[in-house]
PDB file of C-alpha atoms in Angstrom:
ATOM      1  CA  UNK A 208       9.865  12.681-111.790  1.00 51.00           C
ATOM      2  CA  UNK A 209      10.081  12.440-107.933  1.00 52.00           C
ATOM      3  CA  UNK A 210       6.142  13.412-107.966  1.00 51.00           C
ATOM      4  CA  UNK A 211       5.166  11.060-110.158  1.00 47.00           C
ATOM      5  CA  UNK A 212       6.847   8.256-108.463  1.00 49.00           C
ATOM      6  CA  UNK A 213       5.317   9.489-104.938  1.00 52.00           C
ATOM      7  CA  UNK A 214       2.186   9.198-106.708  1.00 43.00           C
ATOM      8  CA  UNK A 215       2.635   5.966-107.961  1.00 48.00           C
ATOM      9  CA  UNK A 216       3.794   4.551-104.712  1.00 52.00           C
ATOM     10  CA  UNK A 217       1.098   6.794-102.826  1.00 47.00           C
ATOM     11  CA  UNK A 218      -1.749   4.794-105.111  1.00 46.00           C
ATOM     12  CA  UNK A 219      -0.118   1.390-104.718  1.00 53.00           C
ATOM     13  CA  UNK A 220       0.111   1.849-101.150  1.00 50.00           C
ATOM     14  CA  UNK A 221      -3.319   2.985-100.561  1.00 46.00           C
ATOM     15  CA  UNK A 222      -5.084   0.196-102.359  1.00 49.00           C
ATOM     16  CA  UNK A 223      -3.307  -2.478-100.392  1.00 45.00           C
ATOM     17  CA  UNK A 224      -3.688  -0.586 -97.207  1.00 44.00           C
ATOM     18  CA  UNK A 225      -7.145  -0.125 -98.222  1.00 44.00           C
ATOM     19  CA  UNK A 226      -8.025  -3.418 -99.161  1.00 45.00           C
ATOM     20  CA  UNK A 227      -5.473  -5.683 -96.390  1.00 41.00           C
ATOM     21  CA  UNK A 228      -8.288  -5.383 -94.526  1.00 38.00           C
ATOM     22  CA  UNK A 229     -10.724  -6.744 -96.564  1.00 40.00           C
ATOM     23  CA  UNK A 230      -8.122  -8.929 -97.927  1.00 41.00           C
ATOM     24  CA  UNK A 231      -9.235 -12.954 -96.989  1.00 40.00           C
ATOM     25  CA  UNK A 232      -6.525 -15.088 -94.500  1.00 41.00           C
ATOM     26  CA  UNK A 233      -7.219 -17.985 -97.105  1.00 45.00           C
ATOM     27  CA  UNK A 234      -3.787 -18.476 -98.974  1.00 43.00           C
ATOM     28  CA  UNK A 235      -4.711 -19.600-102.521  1.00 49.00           C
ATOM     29  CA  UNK A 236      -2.058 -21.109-103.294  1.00 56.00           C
ATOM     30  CA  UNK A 237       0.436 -23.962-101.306  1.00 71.00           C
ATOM     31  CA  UNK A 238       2.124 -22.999 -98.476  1.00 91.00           C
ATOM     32  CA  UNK A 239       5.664 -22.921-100.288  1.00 94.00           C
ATOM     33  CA  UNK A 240       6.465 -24.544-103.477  1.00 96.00           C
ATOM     34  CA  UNK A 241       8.878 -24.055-107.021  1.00 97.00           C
ATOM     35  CA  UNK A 242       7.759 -20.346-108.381  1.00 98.00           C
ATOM     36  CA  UNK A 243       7.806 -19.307-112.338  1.00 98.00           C
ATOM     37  CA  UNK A 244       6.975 -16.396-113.345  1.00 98.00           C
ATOM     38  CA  UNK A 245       6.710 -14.638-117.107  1.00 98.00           C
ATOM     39  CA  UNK A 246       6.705 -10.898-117.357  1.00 98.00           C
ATOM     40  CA  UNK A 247       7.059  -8.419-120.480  1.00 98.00           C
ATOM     41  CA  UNK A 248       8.626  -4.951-119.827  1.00 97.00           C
ATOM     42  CA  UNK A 249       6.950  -3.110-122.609  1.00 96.00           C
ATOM     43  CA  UNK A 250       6.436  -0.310-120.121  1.00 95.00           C
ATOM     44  CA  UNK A 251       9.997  -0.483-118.626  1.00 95.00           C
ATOM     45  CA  UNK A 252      12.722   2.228-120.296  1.00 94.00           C
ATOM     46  CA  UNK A 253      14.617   2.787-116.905  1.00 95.00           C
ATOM     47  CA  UNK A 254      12.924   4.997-114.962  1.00 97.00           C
ATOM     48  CA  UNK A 255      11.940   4.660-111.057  1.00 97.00           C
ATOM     49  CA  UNK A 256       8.170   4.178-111.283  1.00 97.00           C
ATOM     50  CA  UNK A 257       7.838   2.304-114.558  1.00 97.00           C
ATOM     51  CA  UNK A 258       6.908  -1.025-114.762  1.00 98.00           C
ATOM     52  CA  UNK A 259       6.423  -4.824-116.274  1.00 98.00           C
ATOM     53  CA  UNK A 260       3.673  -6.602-116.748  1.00 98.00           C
ATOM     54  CA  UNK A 261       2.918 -10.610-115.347  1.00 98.00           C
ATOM     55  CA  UNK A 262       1.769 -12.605-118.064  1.00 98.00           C
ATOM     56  CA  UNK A 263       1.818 -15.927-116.446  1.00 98.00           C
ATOM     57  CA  UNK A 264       2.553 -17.730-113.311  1.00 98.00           C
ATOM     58  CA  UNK A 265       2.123 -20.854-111.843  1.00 97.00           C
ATOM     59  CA  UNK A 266       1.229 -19.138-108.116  1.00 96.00           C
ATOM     60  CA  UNK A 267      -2.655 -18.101-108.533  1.00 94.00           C
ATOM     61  CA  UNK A 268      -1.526 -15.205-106.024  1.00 95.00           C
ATOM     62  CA  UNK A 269       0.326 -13.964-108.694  1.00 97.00           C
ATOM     63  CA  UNK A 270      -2.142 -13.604-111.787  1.00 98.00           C
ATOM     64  CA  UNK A 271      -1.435 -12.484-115.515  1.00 98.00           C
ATOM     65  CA  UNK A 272      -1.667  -9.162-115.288  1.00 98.00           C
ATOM     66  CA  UNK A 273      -0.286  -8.168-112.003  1.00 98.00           C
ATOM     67  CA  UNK A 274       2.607  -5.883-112.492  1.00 98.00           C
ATOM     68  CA  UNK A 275       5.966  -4.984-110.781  1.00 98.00           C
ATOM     69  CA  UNK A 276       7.036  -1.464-110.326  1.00 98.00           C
ATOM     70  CA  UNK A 277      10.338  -0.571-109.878  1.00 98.00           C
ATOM     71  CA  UNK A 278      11.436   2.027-107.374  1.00 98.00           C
ATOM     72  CA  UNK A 279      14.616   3.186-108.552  1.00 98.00           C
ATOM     73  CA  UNK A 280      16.085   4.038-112.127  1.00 98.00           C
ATOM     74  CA  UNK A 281      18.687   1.548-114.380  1.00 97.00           C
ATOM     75  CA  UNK A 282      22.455   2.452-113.923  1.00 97.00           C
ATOM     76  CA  UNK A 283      24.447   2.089-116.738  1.00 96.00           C
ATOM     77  CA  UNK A 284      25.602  -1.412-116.133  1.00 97.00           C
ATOM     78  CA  UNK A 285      22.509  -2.638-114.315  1.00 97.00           C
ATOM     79  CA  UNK A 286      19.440  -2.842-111.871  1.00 97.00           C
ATOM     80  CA  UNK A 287      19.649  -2.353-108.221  1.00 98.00           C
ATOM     81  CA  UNK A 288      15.670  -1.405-107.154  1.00 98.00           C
ATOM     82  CA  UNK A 289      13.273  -1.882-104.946  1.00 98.00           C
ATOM     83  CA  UNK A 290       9.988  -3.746-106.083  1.00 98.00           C
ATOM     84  CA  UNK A 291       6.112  -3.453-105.435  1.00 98.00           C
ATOM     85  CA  UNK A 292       4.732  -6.521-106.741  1.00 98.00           C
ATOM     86  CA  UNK A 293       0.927  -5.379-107.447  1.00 98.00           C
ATOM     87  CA  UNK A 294      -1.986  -8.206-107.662  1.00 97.00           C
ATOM     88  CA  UNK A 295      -4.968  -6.470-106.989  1.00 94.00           C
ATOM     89  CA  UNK A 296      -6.778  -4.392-104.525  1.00 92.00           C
ATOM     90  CA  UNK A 297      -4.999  -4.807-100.967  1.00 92.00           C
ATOM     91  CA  UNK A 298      -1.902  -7.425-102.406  1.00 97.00           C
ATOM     92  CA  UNK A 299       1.451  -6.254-102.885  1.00 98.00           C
ATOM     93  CA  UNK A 300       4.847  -8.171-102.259  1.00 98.00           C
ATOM     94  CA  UNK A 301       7.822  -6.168-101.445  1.00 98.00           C
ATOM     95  CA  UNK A 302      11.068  -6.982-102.296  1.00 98.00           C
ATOM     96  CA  UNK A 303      14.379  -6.061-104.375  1.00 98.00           C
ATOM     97  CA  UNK A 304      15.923  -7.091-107.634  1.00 98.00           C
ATOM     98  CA  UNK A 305      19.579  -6.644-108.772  1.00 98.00           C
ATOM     99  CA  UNK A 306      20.079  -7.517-112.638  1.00 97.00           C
ATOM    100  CA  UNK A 307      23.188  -7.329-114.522  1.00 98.00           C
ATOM    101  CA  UNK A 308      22.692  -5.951-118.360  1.00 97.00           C
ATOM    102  CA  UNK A 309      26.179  -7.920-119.035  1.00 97.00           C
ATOM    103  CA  UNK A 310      24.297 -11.439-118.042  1.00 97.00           C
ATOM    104  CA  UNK A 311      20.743  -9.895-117.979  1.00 97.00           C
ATOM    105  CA  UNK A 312      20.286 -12.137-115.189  1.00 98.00           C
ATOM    106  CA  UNK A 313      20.004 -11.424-111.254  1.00 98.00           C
ATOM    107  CA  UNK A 314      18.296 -12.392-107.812  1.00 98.00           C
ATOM    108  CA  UNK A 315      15.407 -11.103-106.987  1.00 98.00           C
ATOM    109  CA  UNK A 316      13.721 -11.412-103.420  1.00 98.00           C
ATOM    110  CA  UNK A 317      10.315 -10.715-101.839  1.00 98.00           C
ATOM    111  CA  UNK A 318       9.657 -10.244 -98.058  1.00 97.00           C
ATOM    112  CA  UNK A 319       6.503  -9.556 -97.153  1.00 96.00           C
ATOM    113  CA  UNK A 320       3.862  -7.127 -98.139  1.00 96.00           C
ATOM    114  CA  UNK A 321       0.242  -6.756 -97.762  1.00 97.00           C
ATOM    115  CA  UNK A 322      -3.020  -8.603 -97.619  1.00 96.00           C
ATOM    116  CA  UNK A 323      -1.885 -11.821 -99.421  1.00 94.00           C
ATOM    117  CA  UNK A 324       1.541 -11.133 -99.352  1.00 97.00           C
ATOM    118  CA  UNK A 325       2.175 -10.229 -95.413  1.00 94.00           C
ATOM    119  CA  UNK A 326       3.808 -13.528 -95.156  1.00 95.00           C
ATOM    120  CA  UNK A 327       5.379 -14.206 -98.550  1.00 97.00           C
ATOM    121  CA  UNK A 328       8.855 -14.933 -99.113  1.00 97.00           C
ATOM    122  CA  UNK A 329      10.056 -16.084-102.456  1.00 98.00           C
ATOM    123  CA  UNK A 330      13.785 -16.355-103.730  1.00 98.00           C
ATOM    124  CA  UNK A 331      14.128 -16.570-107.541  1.00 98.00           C
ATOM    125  CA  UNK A 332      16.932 -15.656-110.808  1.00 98.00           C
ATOM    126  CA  UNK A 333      16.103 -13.617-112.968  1.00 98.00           C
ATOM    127  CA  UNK A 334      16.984 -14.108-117.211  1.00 98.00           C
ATOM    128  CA  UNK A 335      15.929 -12.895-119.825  1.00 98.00           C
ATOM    129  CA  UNK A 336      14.457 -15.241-122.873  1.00 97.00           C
ATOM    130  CA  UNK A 337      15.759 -14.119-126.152  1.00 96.00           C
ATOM    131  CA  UNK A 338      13.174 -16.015-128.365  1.00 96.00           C
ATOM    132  CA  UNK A 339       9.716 -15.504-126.289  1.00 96.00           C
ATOM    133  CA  UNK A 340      11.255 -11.582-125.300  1.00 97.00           C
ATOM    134  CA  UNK A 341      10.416 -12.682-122.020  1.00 98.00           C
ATOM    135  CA  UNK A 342      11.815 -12.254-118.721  1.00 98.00           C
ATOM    136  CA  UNK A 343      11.321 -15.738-115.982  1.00 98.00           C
ATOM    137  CA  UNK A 344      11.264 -15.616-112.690  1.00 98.00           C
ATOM    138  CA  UNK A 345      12.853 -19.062-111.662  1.00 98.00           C
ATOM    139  CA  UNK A 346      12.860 -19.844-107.518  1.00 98.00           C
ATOM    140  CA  UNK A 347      11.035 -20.709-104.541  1.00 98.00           C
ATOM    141  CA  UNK A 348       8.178 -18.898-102.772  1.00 97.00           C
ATOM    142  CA  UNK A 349       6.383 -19.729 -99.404  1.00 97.00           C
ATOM    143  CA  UNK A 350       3.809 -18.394 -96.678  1.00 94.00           C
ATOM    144  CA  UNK A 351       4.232 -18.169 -93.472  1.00 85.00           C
ATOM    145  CA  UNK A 352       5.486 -16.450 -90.595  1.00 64.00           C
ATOM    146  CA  UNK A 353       9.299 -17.733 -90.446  1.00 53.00           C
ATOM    147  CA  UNK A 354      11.989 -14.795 -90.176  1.00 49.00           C
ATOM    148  CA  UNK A 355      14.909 -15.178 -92.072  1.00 43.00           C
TER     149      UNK A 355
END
């Protein structure tokens, strides 16, 4: 399991390091604004490595399709991981998620990442939508070079 998840993280890392340089300074999207996000976890049962997949957002960084992979496995009562949000060659966000299964609802964070994403910094909740089977990203994002 530990050398798959190398692998994944050796792949996702290569393309952005690959492609940051490549990547274009142009933001496409506002400099900060409200972020929601959709995602389904079809491909999530728990394990470091696995992942969800975006399927829509109002940031055009962050396109349907883009997925999140999840560094470290469920616990019993929750989610305490790491994050690699993946757009595309050269863009990934980092940042770290902490969900309760009681609430199935937590903070998630992003700071930083490549190409993109070397300035991005977005603070959102986390729930889960019973009726869609959806998880939302609610929150704020921006770009720049501010430190916390």
């Amino acid at each position: 399991m530990k050398r798959m998840l190398g692998l994944v993280l050796a792949v996702i890392l290569a393309g952005a390091i690959a492609g940051a340089s490549q990547a274009s300074t142009a933001n496409p999207s506002p400099l900060s604004g409200a972020l929601h996000v959709t995602k389904e976890c079809s491909e999530h049962n728990g394990q470091a490595g696995d992942f969800c997949t975006i399927t829509s957002s109002n940031l055009r960084a962050i396109p349907a399709g883009s997925r999140v992979f999840y560094m470290e496995a469920a616990g019993a009562e929750g989610l305490d991981s790491d994050v690699v949000l993946y757009t595309g060659r050269g863009n990934a966000a980092l940042g770290h998620v902490t969900l309760s299964f009681a609430t199935l609802s937590g903070p998630i964070t992003f700071r930083g990442g490549s190409g993109r994403f070397q300035n991005f910094r977005a603070n959102a909740l986390v729930t889960f939508d019973p009726e869609t089977n959806l998880w939302r990203w609610d929150g704020t994002y921006g770009f720049g070079g501010g430190r916390d």
